[in-house]
PDB file of C-alpha atoms in Angstrom:
ATOM      1  CA  MET O   1     -32.689  -5.614  23.139  1.00  0.00           C
ATOM      2  CA  THR O   2     -31.302  -9.113  24.909  1.00  0.00           C
ATOM      3  CA  LEU O   3     -28.322  -9.082  27.463  1.00  0.00           C
ATOM      4  CA  ILE O   4     -25.825 -11.083  24.974  1.00  0.00           C
ATOM      5  CA  PHE O   5     -26.294  -8.204  22.808  1.00  0.00           C
ATOM      6  CA  LEU O   6     -25.888  -5.465  24.859  1.00  0.00           C
ATOM      7  CA  THR O   7     -23.003  -7.247  26.242  1.00  0.00           C
ATOM      8  CA  VAL O   8     -21.389  -7.543  22.126  1.00  0.00           C
ATOM      9  CA  ILE O   9     -21.954  -4.298  21.781  1.00  0.00           C
ATOM     10  CA  GLU O  10     -20.711  -2.770  24.925  1.00  0.00           C
ATOM     11  CA  ASN O  11     -17.457  -4.489  24.814  1.00  0.00           C
ATOM     12  CA  GLU O  12     -16.454  -3.862  21.168  1.00  0.00           C
ATOM     13  CA  LEU O  13     -16.405  -7.722  20.249  1.00  0.00           C
ATOM     14  CA  ALA O  14     -17.123  -6.152  16.004  1.00  0.00           C
ATOM     15  CA  LYS O  15     -14.339  -3.918  17.117  1.00  0.00           C
ATOM     16  CA  LYS O  16     -11.887  -6.395  18.872  1.00  0.00           C
ATOM     17  CA  ALA O  17     -12.230  -8.802  16.168  1.00  0.00           C
ATOM     18  CA  CYS O  18     -11.595  -6.283  13.578  1.00  0.00           C
ATOM     19  CA  LEU O  19      -8.251  -5.052  15.516  1.00  0.00           C
ATOM     20  CA  ASN O  20      -7.046  -8.751  16.250  1.00  0.00           C
ATOM     21  CA  MET O  21      -7.152  -9.880  12.410  1.00  0.00           C
ATOM     22  CA  TYR O  22      -5.596  -5.875  11.444  1.00  0.00           C
ATOM     23  CA  PRO O  23      -4.175  -4.197  13.835  1.00  0.00           C
ATOM     24  CA  GLN O  24      -4.102  -0.917  11.452  1.00  0.00           C
ATOM     25  CA  LEU O  25      -6.967  -0.439  12.132  1.00  0.00           C
ATOM     26  CA  SER O  26      -6.239   0.628  15.712  1.00  0.00           C
ATOM     27  CA  ASN O  27      -5.408   4.344  14.702  1.00  0.00           C
ATOM     28  CA  ILE O  28      -9.205   4.862  14.108  1.00  0.00           C
ATOM     29  CA  VAL O  29     -10.538   7.172  16.712  1.00  0.00           C
ATOM     30  CA  SER O  30     -14.131   8.271  15.346  1.00  0.00           C
ATOM     31  CA  ILE O  31     -16.629   7.044  12.238  1.00  0.00           C
ATOM     32  CA  ASP O  32     -18.549   8.620  10.103  1.00  0.00           C
ATOM     33  CA  LYS O  33     -21.321   6.926   8.428  1.00  0.00           C
ATOM     34  CA  MET O  34     -22.024   8.793   4.979  1.00  0.00           C
ATOM     35  CA  ASN O  35     -25.594   9.405   4.017  1.00  0.00           C
ATOM     36  CA  ASP O  36     -26.560  10.055   7.311  1.00  0.00           C
ATOM     37  CA  ALA O  37     -29.855  11.805   8.293  1.00  0.00           C
ATOM     38  CA  THR O  38     -28.890  12.452  11.191  1.00  0.00           C
ATOM     39  CA  THR O  39     -28.083  16.157  11.882  1.00  0.00           C
ATOM     40  CA  SER O  40     -25.304  17.500  14.280  1.00  0.00           C
ATOM     41  CA  SER O  41     -27.313  18.322  17.129  1.00  0.00           C
ATOM     42  CA  GLU O  42     -29.253  15.172  16.964  1.00  0.00           C
ATOM     43  CA  PHE O  43     -25.625  13.692  17.176  1.00  0.00           C
ATOM     44  CA  ASN O  44     -25.005  16.063  20.329  1.00  0.00           C
ATOM     45  CA  ASN O  45     -27.839  14.729  22.015  1.00  0.00           C
ATOM     46  CA  THR O  46     -26.937  10.808  21.105  1.00  0.00           C
ATOM     47  CA  SER O  47     -26.669   8.622  23.589  1.00  0.00           C
ATOM     48  CA  GLU O  48     -23.641   6.484  24.184  1.00  0.00           C
ATOM     49  CA  LEU O  49     -25.113   3.400  24.116  1.00  0.00           C
ATOM     50  CA  GLU O  50     -26.531   4.636  20.604  1.00  0.00           C
ATOM     51  CA  ILE O  51     -23.331   5.577  19.204  1.00  0.00           C
ATOM     52  CA  LEU O  52     -21.998   1.855  20.412  1.00  0.00           C
ATOM     53  CA  LYS O  53     -24.709   0.250  18.670  1.00  0.00           C
ATOM     54  CA  ARG O  54     -23.973   2.587  15.257  1.00  0.00           C
ATOM     55  CA  ASP O  55     -20.084   1.434  14.968  1.00  0.00           C
ATOM     56  CA  HIS O  56     -21.059  -2.222  16.923  1.00  0.00           C
ATOM     57  CA  LYS O  57     -22.911  -2.417  13.026  1.00  0.00           C
ATOM     58  CA  VAL O  58     -19.884  -0.429  11.088  1.00  0.00           C
ATOM     59  CA  TYR O  59     -17.412  -3.063  12.194  1.00  0.00           C
ATOM     60  CA  VAL O  60     -19.327  -5.520  11.235  1.00  0.00           C
ATOM     61  CA  ILE O  61     -19.342  -4.411   8.480  1.00  0.00           C
ATOM     62  CA  LEU O  62     -16.278  -3.620   7.784  1.00  0.00           C
ATOM     63  CA  LEU O  63     -14.852  -7.239   8.952  1.00  0.00           C
ATOM     64  CA  LEU O  64     -17.382  -8.597   6.469  1.00  0.00           C
ATOM     65  CA  ALA O  65     -15.929  -6.788   3.708  1.00  0.00           C
ATOM     66  CA  LEU O  66     -12.436  -7.591   3.812  1.00  0.00           C
ATOM     67  CA  ASN O  67     -12.888 -11.377   4.730  1.00  0.00           C
ATOM     68  CA  LYS O  68     -15.726 -11.712   1.339  1.00  0.00           C
ATOM     69  CA  SER O  69     -14.550  -8.667  -0.754  1.00  0.00           C
ATOM     70  CA  ASN O  70     -14.547 -10.213  -4.293  1.00  0.00           C
ATOM     71  CA  LEU O  71     -13.706  -7.945  -5.942  1.00  0.00           C
ATOM     72  CA  SER O  72     -10.723  -8.454  -8.723  1.00  0.00           C
ATOM     73  CA  PRO O  73      -7.269  -7.430  -7.071  1.00  0.00           C
ATOM     74  CA  MET O  74      -6.037  -4.135  -9.565  1.00  0.00           C
ATOM     75  CA  ASP O  75      -3.485  -2.045  -9.502  1.00  0.00           C
ATOM     76  CA  CYS O  76      -2.879   0.212  -6.887  1.00  0.00           C
ATOM     77  CA  ILE O  77      -0.126   2.095  -7.040  1.00  0.00           C
ATOM     78  CA  GLU O  78      -1.134   5.939  -8.147  1.00  0.00           C
ATOM     79  CA  THR O  79       2.652   7.332  -8.608  1.00  0.00           C
ATOM     80  CA  ALA O  80       6.464   7.185  -7.349  1.00  0.00           C
ATOM     81  CA  VAL O  81       7.780   9.131  -5.484  1.00  0.00           C
ATOM     82  CA  TRP O  82      11.906   8.398  -4.122  1.00  0.00           C
ATOM     83  CA  VAL O  83      14.647   6.481  -4.586  1.00  0.00           C
ATOM     84  CA  SER O  84      17.897   5.733  -3.215  1.00  0.00           C
ATOM     85  CA  SER O  85      19.729   6.441  -6.131  1.00  0.00           C
ATOM     86  CA  THR O  86      19.388   6.461 -10.140  1.00  0.00           C
ATOM     87  CA  ASP O  87      22.723   6.179 -12.547  1.00  0.00           C
ATOM     88  CA  ASN O  88      21.900   8.042 -15.643  1.00  0.00           C
ATOM     89  CA  TYR O  89      18.673  10.777 -14.365  1.00  0.00           C
ATOM     90  CA  PRO O  90      15.888  11.423 -15.938  1.00  0.00           C
ATOM     91  CA  ARG O  91      16.508   8.563 -19.098  1.00  0.00           C
ATOM     92  CA  GLU O  92      16.691   5.737 -15.830  1.00  0.00           C
ATOM     93  CA  SER O  93      14.192   7.123 -13.366  1.00  0.00           C
ATOM     94  CA  VAL O  94      12.099   5.422 -11.149  1.00  0.00           C
ATOM     95  CA  VAL O  95       9.351   6.595 -12.746  1.00  0.00           C
ATOM     96  CA  ASN O  96       9.739   4.272 -15.862  1.00  0.00           C
ATOM     97  CA  THR O  97       8.862   1.047 -13.325  1.00  0.00           C
ATOM     98  CA  LEU O  98       5.262   2.070 -13.903  1.00  0.00           C
ATOM     99  CA  GLU O  99       5.594   1.619 -17.648  1.00  0.00           C
ATOM    100  CA  PRO O 100       4.432  -2.398 -18.517  1.00  0.00           C
ATOM    101  CA  SER O 101       6.561  -1.831 -21.435  1.00  0.00           C
ATOM    102  CA  ASP O 102       9.527  -2.269 -21.264  1.00  0.00           C
ATOM    103  CA  ARG O 103      10.008   0.180 -24.320  1.00  0.00           C
ATOM    104  CA  LEU O 104       9.011   4.012 -24.474  1.00  0.00           C
ATOM    105  CA  ASN O 105       8.466   5.877 -27.464  1.00  0.00           C
ATOM    106  CA  ARG O 106      11.509   3.510 -29.195  1.00  0.00           C
ATOM    107  CA  ARG O 107      13.835   3.760 -25.869  1.00  0.00           C
ATOM    108  CA  PHE O 108      14.758   1.322 -23.080  1.00  0.00           C
ATOM    109  CA  SER O 109      12.271   2.330 -20.399  1.00  0.00           C
ATOM    110  CA  TYR O 110      13.868   1.308 -17.042  1.00  0.00           C
ATOM    111  CA  TRP O 111      15.016   2.175 -13.575  1.00  0.00           C
ATOM    112  CA  SER O 112      18.978   1.650 -12.458  1.00  0.00           C
ATOM    113  CA  SER O 113      20.797   2.492  -9.793  1.00  0.00           C
ATOM    114  CA  GLU O 114      24.370   4.085  -9.438  1.00  0.00           C
ATOM    115  CA  GLY O 115      27.186   1.208  -9.194  1.00  0.00           C
ATOM    116  CA  GLN O 116      28.747  -0.106  -5.718  1.00  0.00           C
ATOM    117  CA  SER O 117      32.017  -2.334  -5.785  1.00  0.00           C
ATOM    118  CA  ASP O 118      30.161  -3.208  -2.863  1.00  0.00           C
ATOM    119  CA  PRO O 119      27.177  -5.973  -3.789  1.00  0.00           C
ATOM    120  CA  TYR O 120      25.934  -5.822  -0.356  1.00  0.00           C
ATOM    121  CA  ILE O 121      24.684  -2.691  -0.448  1.00  0.00           C
ATOM    122  CA  PRO O 122      20.855  -2.125  -0.858  1.00  0.00           C
ATOM    123  CA  GLU O 123      18.643  -0.026  -2.723  1.00  0.00           C
ATOM    124  CA  THR O 124      15.304   1.547  -1.640  1.00  0.00           C
ATOM    125  CA  LEU O 125      12.121   2.300  -4.558  1.00  0.00           C
ATOM    126  CA  MET O 126       9.409   4.402  -2.769  1.00  0.00           C
ATOM    127  CA  TYR O 127       5.918   4.369  -4.480  1.00  0.00           C
ATOM    128  CA  LYS O 128       3.012   6.884  -2.934  1.00  0.00           C
ATOM    129  CA  LEU O 129      -0.814   4.044  -3.318  1.00  0.00           C
ATOM    130  CA  SER O 130      -3.792   4.932  -4.161  1.00  0.00           C
ATOM    131  CA  ASP O 131      -6.088   6.560  -1.887  1.00  0.00           C
ATOM    132  CA  GLY O 132      -8.663   4.505   0.384  1.00  0.00           C
ATOM    133  CA  ILE O 133      -8.632   1.321   1.600  1.00  0.00           C
ATOM    134  CA  TRP O 134      -6.876  -1.957   0.423  1.00  0.00           C
ATOM    135  CA  LEU O 135      -6.309  -4.633   0.765  1.00  0.00           C
ATOM    136  CA  VAL O 136      -3.187  -5.362  -1.122  1.00  0.00           C
ATOM    137  CA  THR O 137      -1.745  -9.606  -1.492  1.00  0.00           C
ATOM    138  CA  GLU O 138       1.413  -9.273  -3.613  1.00  0.00           C
ATOM    139  CA  ILE O 139       4.017  -7.254  -5.609  1.00  0.00           C
ATOM    140  CA  ASP O 140       5.193  -7.859  -8.700  1.00  0.00           C
ATOM    141  CA  ILE O 141       9.024  -6.931  -9.612  1.00  0.00           C
ATOM    142  CA  GLN O 142      10.384  -7.244 -12.752  1.00  0.00           C
ATOM    143  CA  PRO O 143      14.472  -7.360 -13.192  1.00  0.00           C
ATOM    144  CA  PHE O 144      15.984  -5.409 -16.407  1.00  0.00           C
ATOM    145  CA  GLU O 145      17.737  -7.433 -19.144  1.00  0.00           C
ATOM    146  CA  ALA O 146      20.287  -5.043 -20.087  1.00  0.00           C
ATOM    147  CA  PHE O 147      19.654  -6.132 -24.367  1.00  0.00           C
ATOM    148  CA  PHE O 148      22.015  -3.945 -25.216  1.00  0.00           C
ATOM    149  CA  GLN O 149      24.901  -4.890 -23.342  1.00  0.00           C
ATOM    150  CA  SER O 150      27.560  -8.034 -24.043  1.00  0.00           C
ATOM    151  CA  GLY O 151      25.616 -11.253 -22.992  1.00  0.00           C
ATOM    152  CA  LYS O 152      22.422  -9.141 -22.369  1.00  0.00           C
ATOM    153  CA  PRO O 153      23.299  -9.056 -18.372  1.00  0.00           C
ATOM    154  CA  ILE O 154      20.073  -9.342 -15.968  1.00  0.00           C
ATOM    155  CA  TYR O 155      20.620  -6.552 -13.376  1.00  0.00           C
ATOM    156  CA  SER O 156      17.924  -8.273 -10.659  1.00  0.00           C
ATOM    157  CA  ALA O 157      18.600  -7.960  -6.474  1.00  0.00           C
ATOM    158  CA  LYS O 158      19.538 -11.074  -4.072  1.00  0.00           C
ATOM    159  CA  SER O 159      16.076 -10.782  -2.653  1.00  0.00           C
ATOM    160  CA  VAL O 160      13.417  -7.680  -1.691  1.00  0.00           C
ATOM    161  CA  ARG O 161      11.639  -6.970   1.602  1.00  0.00           C
ATOM    162  CA  PHE O 162       8.437  -5.008   1.490  1.00  0.00           C
ATOM    163  CA  ARG O 163       7.180  -1.987   3.922  1.00  0.00           C
ATOM    164  CA  ILE O 164       4.035  -0.831   4.211  1.00  0.00           C
ATOM    165  CA  ASN O 165       3.367   2.871   5.908  1.00  0.00           C
ATOM    166  CA  TYR O 166       0.922   6.218   5.979  1.00  0.00           C
ATOM    167  CA  PRO O 167       2.073   9.415   6.617  1.00  0.00           C
ATOM    168  CA  LYS O 168       0.514  11.168  10.226  1.00  0.00           C
ATOM    169  CA  SER O 169       0.314  14.305   8.184  1.00  0.00           C
ATOM    170  CA  PRO O 170       0.152  13.726   4.461  1.00  0.00           C
ATOM    171  CA  GLN O 171       0.520  17.392   4.021  1.00  0.00           C
ATOM    172  CA  ASP O 172       4.292  17.229   5.446  1.00  0.00           C
ATOM    173  CA  VAL O 173       5.630  14.353   3.336  1.00  0.00           C
ATOM    174  CA  ALA O 174       3.779  15.797   0.206  1.00  0.00           C
ATOM    175  CA  ILE O 175       5.497  19.330   0.642  1.00  0.00           C
ATOM    176  CA  GLN O 176       8.858  17.453   1.795  1.00  0.00           C
ATOM    177  CA  LEU O 177       8.657  15.344  -1.394  1.00  0.00           C
ATOM    178  CA  ARG O 178       8.252  18.824  -3.308  1.00  0.00           C
ATOM    179  CA  ARG O 179      10.623  20.559  -2.579  1.00  0.00           C
ATOM    180  CA  ARG O 180      13.376  18.161  -1.619  1.00  0.00           C
ATOM    181  CA  PRO O 181      12.779  15.109  -4.078  1.00  0.00           C
ATOM    182  CA  HIS O 182      16.130  13.734  -3.744  1.00  0.00           C
ATOM    183  CA  LEU O 183      15.375  13.707   0.345  1.00  0.00           C
ATOM    184  CA  LYS O 184      13.584  10.623   1.775  1.00  0.00           C
ATOM    185  CA  PRO O 185      11.128  11.568   4.068  1.00  0.00           C
ATOM    186  CA  ALA O 186      12.496  11.095   7.767  1.00  0.00           C
ATOM    187  CA  ASP O 187      10.585   7.769   9.216  1.00  0.00           C
ATOM    188  CA  ASP O 188       9.479   8.760  12.085  1.00  0.00           C
ATOM    189  CA  MET O 189       6.903  10.623   9.248  1.00  0.00           C
ATOM    190  CA  PHE O 190       4.634   7.680   8.952  1.00  0.00           C
ATOM    191  CA  GLU O 191       2.558   5.742  10.576  1.00  0.00           C
ATOM    192  CA  TRP O 192       4.657   1.992   9.810  1.00  0.00           C
ATOM    193  CA  THR O 193       2.221  -1.076   9.533  1.00  0.00           C
ATOM    194  CA  TYR O 194       3.584  -3.807   7.702  1.00  0.00           C
ATOM    195  CA  THR O 195       6.908  -5.228   7.683  1.00  0.00           C
ATOM    196  CA  SER O 196       7.118  -8.443   4.957  1.00  0.00           C
ATOM    197  CA  PRO O 197       9.976 -11.197   5.379  1.00  0.00           C
ATOM    198  CA  GLU O 198      12.416 -11.806   2.903  1.00  0.00           C
ATOM    199  CA  PHE O 199      11.759 -12.593  -0.286  1.00  0.00           C
ATOM    200  CA  PRO O 200      14.829 -14.279  -3.018  1.00  0.00           C
ATOM    201  CA  MET O 201      14.913 -12.604  -6.435  1.00  0.00           C
ATOM    202  CA  THR O 202      15.996 -14.552  -9.487  1.00  0.00           C
ATOM    203  CA  GLN O 203      18.080 -13.287 -12.368  1.00  0.00           C
ATOM    204  CA  GLU O 204      15.614 -13.427 -14.328  1.00  0.00           C
ATOM    205  CA  ASN O 205      13.650 -11.142 -16.969  1.00  0.00           C
ATOM    206  CA  ARG O 206      10.308 -12.001 -15.531  1.00  0.00           C
ATOM    207  CA  LEU O 207       7.675 -10.339 -13.496  1.00  0.00           C
ATOM    208  CA  GLN O 208       8.165 -11.768 -10.391  1.00  0.00           C
ATOM    209  CA  PRO O 209       5.152 -12.256  -8.003  1.00  0.00           C
ATOM    210  CA  PHE O 210       6.115 -12.220  -4.749  1.00  0.00           C
ATOM    211  CA  LYS O 211       2.682 -13.520  -2.365  1.00  0.00           C
ATOM    212  CA  LEU O 212       2.527 -11.959   0.948  1.00  0.00           C
ATOM    213  CA  PRO O 213       1.602 -14.848   3.801  1.00  0.00           C
ATOM    214  CA  GLU O 214      -0.705 -12.373   4.667  1.00  0.00           C
ATOM    215  CA  PRO O 215      -3.506  -9.579   3.017  1.00  0.00           C
ATOM    216  CA  VAL O 216      -2.439  -6.550   3.906  1.00  0.00           C
ATOM    217  CA  LEU O 217      -4.333  -3.769   5.147  1.00  0.00           C
ATOM    218  CA  CYS O 218      -3.224  -0.543   3.631  1.00  0.00           C
ATOM    219  CA  MET O 219      -5.252   2.834   4.369  1.00  0.00           C
ATOM    220  CA  GLY O 220      -3.347   4.939   1.557  1.00  0.00           C
ATOM    221  CA  GLY O 221       0.195   5.236   2.333  1.00  0.00           C
ATOM    222  CA  TYR O 222       3.304   4.418   0.940  1.00  0.00           C
ATOM    223  CA  LEU O 223       5.348   1.015   0.042  1.00  0.00           C
ATOM    224  CA  GLN O 224       8.551   1.020   0.566  1.00  0.00           C
ATOM    225  CA  ILE O 225      10.690  -1.718  -1.519  1.00  0.00           C
ATOM    226  CA  GLU O 226      14.093  -3.096  -0.269  1.00  0.00           C
ATOM    227  CA  LEU O 227      16.104  -4.778  -2.984  1.00  0.00           C
ATOM    228  CA  LEU O 228      18.743  -6.856  -1.032  1.00  0.00           C
ATOM    229  CA  GLY O 229      22.017  -7.370  -2.340  1.00  0.00           C
ATOM    230  CA  ARG O 230      23.418  -7.110  -5.881  1.00  0.00           C
ATOM    231  CA  VAL O 231      24.244 -10.117  -8.252  1.00  0.00           C
ATOM    232  CA  GLN O 232      25.017  -8.551 -11.900  1.00  0.00           C
ATOM    233  CA  ARG O 233      28.463  -6.320 -12.617  1.00  0.00           C
ATOM    234  CA  GLN O 234      28.446  -4.061 -15.771  1.00  0.00           C
ATOM    235  CA  GLU O 235      31.370  -5.271 -18.066  1.00  0.00           C
ATOM    236  CA  MET O 236      32.383  -1.438 -18.845  1.00  0.00           C
ATOM    237  CA  ASP O 237      33.052   0.009 -14.959  1.00  0.00           C
ATOM    238  CA  GLY O 238      33.324  -3.766 -13.234  1.00  0.00           C
ATOM    239  CA  LEU O 239      30.522  -2.489 -11.056  1.00  0.00           C
ATOM    240  CA  PHE O 240      27.035  -3.777  -9.511  1.00  0.00           C
ATOM    241  CA  TYR O 241      24.154  -2.345 -10.552  1.00  0.00           C
ATOM    242  CA  ILE O 242      20.463  -2.767 -10.026  1.00  0.00           C
ATOM    243  CA  CYS O 243      17.939  -2.517 -12.429  1.00  0.00           C
ATOM    244  CA  VAL O 244      13.961  -2.675 -12.536  1.00  0.00           C
ATOM    245  CA  ASP O 245      12.002  -3.025 -15.363  1.00  0.00           C
ATOM    246  CA  HIS O 246       8.248  -2.558 -14.060  1.00  0.00           C
ATOM    247  CA  VAL O 247       6.659  -3.094 -10.792  1.00  0.00           C
ATOM    248  CA  ARG O 248       2.676  -3.550  -9.957  1.00  0.00           C
ATOM    249  CA  VAL O 249       0.965  -3.451  -6.215  1.00  0.00           C
ATOM    250  CA  LEU O 250      -1.824  -5.844  -5.977  1.00  0.00           C
ATOM    251  CA  GLY O 251      -5.217  -5.005  -3.734  1.00  0.00           C
ATOM    252  CA  ARG O 252      -8.326  -5.533  -3.411  1.00  0.00           C
ATOM    253  CA  PRO O 253     -10.185  -1.333  -3.090  1.00  0.00           C
ATOM    254  CA  LEU O 254     -12.718  -1.806  -0.478  1.00  0.00           C
ATOM    255  CA  TYR O 255     -13.671   1.965  -1.676  1.00  0.00           C
ATOM    256  CA  PRO O 256     -16.114   3.640  -2.379  1.00  0.00           C
ATOM    257  CA  ALA O 257     -17.731   1.550   0.642  1.00  0.00           C
ATOM    258  CA  PHE O 258     -15.121   2.694   3.286  1.00  0.00           C
ATOM    259  CA  ASP O 259     -12.279   5.391   3.182  1.00  0.00           C
ATOM    260  CA  VAL O 260      -9.691   6.937   5.994  1.00  0.00           C
ATOM    261  CA  VAL O 261      -9.352  10.558   6.556  1.00  0.00           C
ATOM    262  CA  ILE O 262      -6.210  10.794   7.875  1.00  0.00           C
ATOM    263  CA  ILE O 263      -6.129  13.595  11.408  1.00  0.00           C
ATOM    264  CA  ALA O 264      -2.855  15.220  11.399  1.00  0.00           C
ATOM    265  CA  PRO O 265      -0.283  15.923  13.539  1.00  0.00           C
ATOM    266  CA  ARG O 266      -1.157  12.802  15.641  1.00  0.00           C
ATOM    267  CA  GLY O 267      -1.992  10.286  12.343  1.00  0.00           C
ATOM    268  CA  LYS O 268      -5.172   8.822  13.787  1.00  0.00           C
ATOM    269  CA  LEU O 269      -7.571   8.506  11.320  1.00  0.00           C
ATOM    270  CA  LEU O 270     -11.121   8.609  10.426  1.00  0.00           C
ATOM    271  CA  LEU O 271     -13.146   6.226   9.296  1.00  0.00           C
ATOM    272  CA  LYS O 272     -16.198   6.624   6.611  1.00  0.00           C
ATOM    273  CA  TYR O 273     -18.565   4.116   5.436  1.00  0.00           C
ATOM    274  CA  ASN O 274     -21.058   4.447   2.733  1.00  0.00           C
ATOM    275  CA  PRO O 275     -24.130   2.106   3.347  1.00  0.00           C
ATOM    276  CA  MET O 276     -25.111   2.653  -0.829  1.00  0.00           C
ATOM    277  CA  ALA O 277     -21.833   1.609  -1.662  1.00  0.00           C
ATOM    278  CA  PHE O 278     -21.872  -1.312  -0.285  1.00  0.00           C
ATOM    279  CA  SER O 279     -23.174  -4.155  -2.543  1.00  0.00           C
ATOM    280  CA  SER O 280     -20.451  -2.492  -4.887  1.00  0.00           C
ATOM    281  CA  VAL O 281     -17.602  -4.543  -2.708  1.00  0.00           C
ATOM    282  CA  LEU O 282     -19.210  -7.661  -1.159  1.00  0.00           C
ATOM    283  CA  LYS O 283     -20.622  -9.091  -4.947  1.00  0.00           C
ATOM    284  CA  SER O 284     -20.742 -12.436  -3.166  1.00  0.00           C
ATOM    285  CA  VAL O 285     -22.989 -10.882  -0.538  1.00  0.00           C
ATOM    286  CA  SER O 286     -27.276 -12.077  -0.997  1.00  0.00           C
ATOM    287  CA  ILE O 287     -28.722  -8.671  -1.468  1.00  0.00           C
ATOM    288  CA  ASP O 288     -31.158  -9.791   1.921  1.00  0.00           C
ATOM    289  CA  GLU O 289     -27.464 -10.002   3.743  1.00  0.00           C
ATOM    290  CA  ILE O 290     -26.417  -6.428   2.317  1.00  0.00           C
ATOM    291  CA  THR O 291     -29.679  -4.666   3.369  1.00  0.00           C
ATOM    292  CA  HIS O 292     -30.524  -6.775   6.610  1.00  0.00           C
ATOM    293  CA  MET O 293     -26.764  -4.869   7.179  1.00  0.00           C
ATOM    294  CA  ARG O 294     -27.439  -1.133   6.407  1.00  0.00           C
TER     295      ARG O 294
END
């Protein structure tokens, strides 16, 4: 082993490069290389240098996957879990925003907020993201056009902002959402990893794409959509509403090559790496390079 390579490993330069690009990875405290034939007793006797060498290789591969993943983006929303208000539940439930069509079983499918006299009162939608590691690139929102009302008004927001997190204890968050579905989980139950800039929203009935300035690393977790400002009054009561037809989150998965396990209650992370699945993530990398990385 050359002195330069030894210096790179001992100073954890590959890990530092990953953390520099994606600070969300800073909570990783351990790495589990799947399909590793090393027994637990053998691992306990492994030298610190050998562990650093293994971790270095995994971080090099992770960095390569993050930068060269060639998989097509796909919707990574698992389910809708919470909303700040609903006008007519369950007919206008936030769950309806998962449906791409504005009609379901011959009925209009959308979410509606409660009406407000103050157009500056915001609304928040909260979604559970699919498990695994994702690079989220775009979030799409389609405001709802009320075809059944005079003038067919469109109940969009003025602007939108996104926040992404993962729970310090997934079990605690799941229990609260199940037992108190109308109560928003406290912010300190999560590790907040990203807040987007504010994007303007147009008053149009179309799926509006909000492309993030840079791909955002998500590790399962939750997405909060903050709808800021109201533009449309309802003629019937003179109140301002926000209504959403459909929400979609586009991301590129690193699973099954990489996954994370949350270590409760501190919210630290165990990174799991599966060498046998690496080629499925990096379609653009040569077989020789993949074999060498293993």
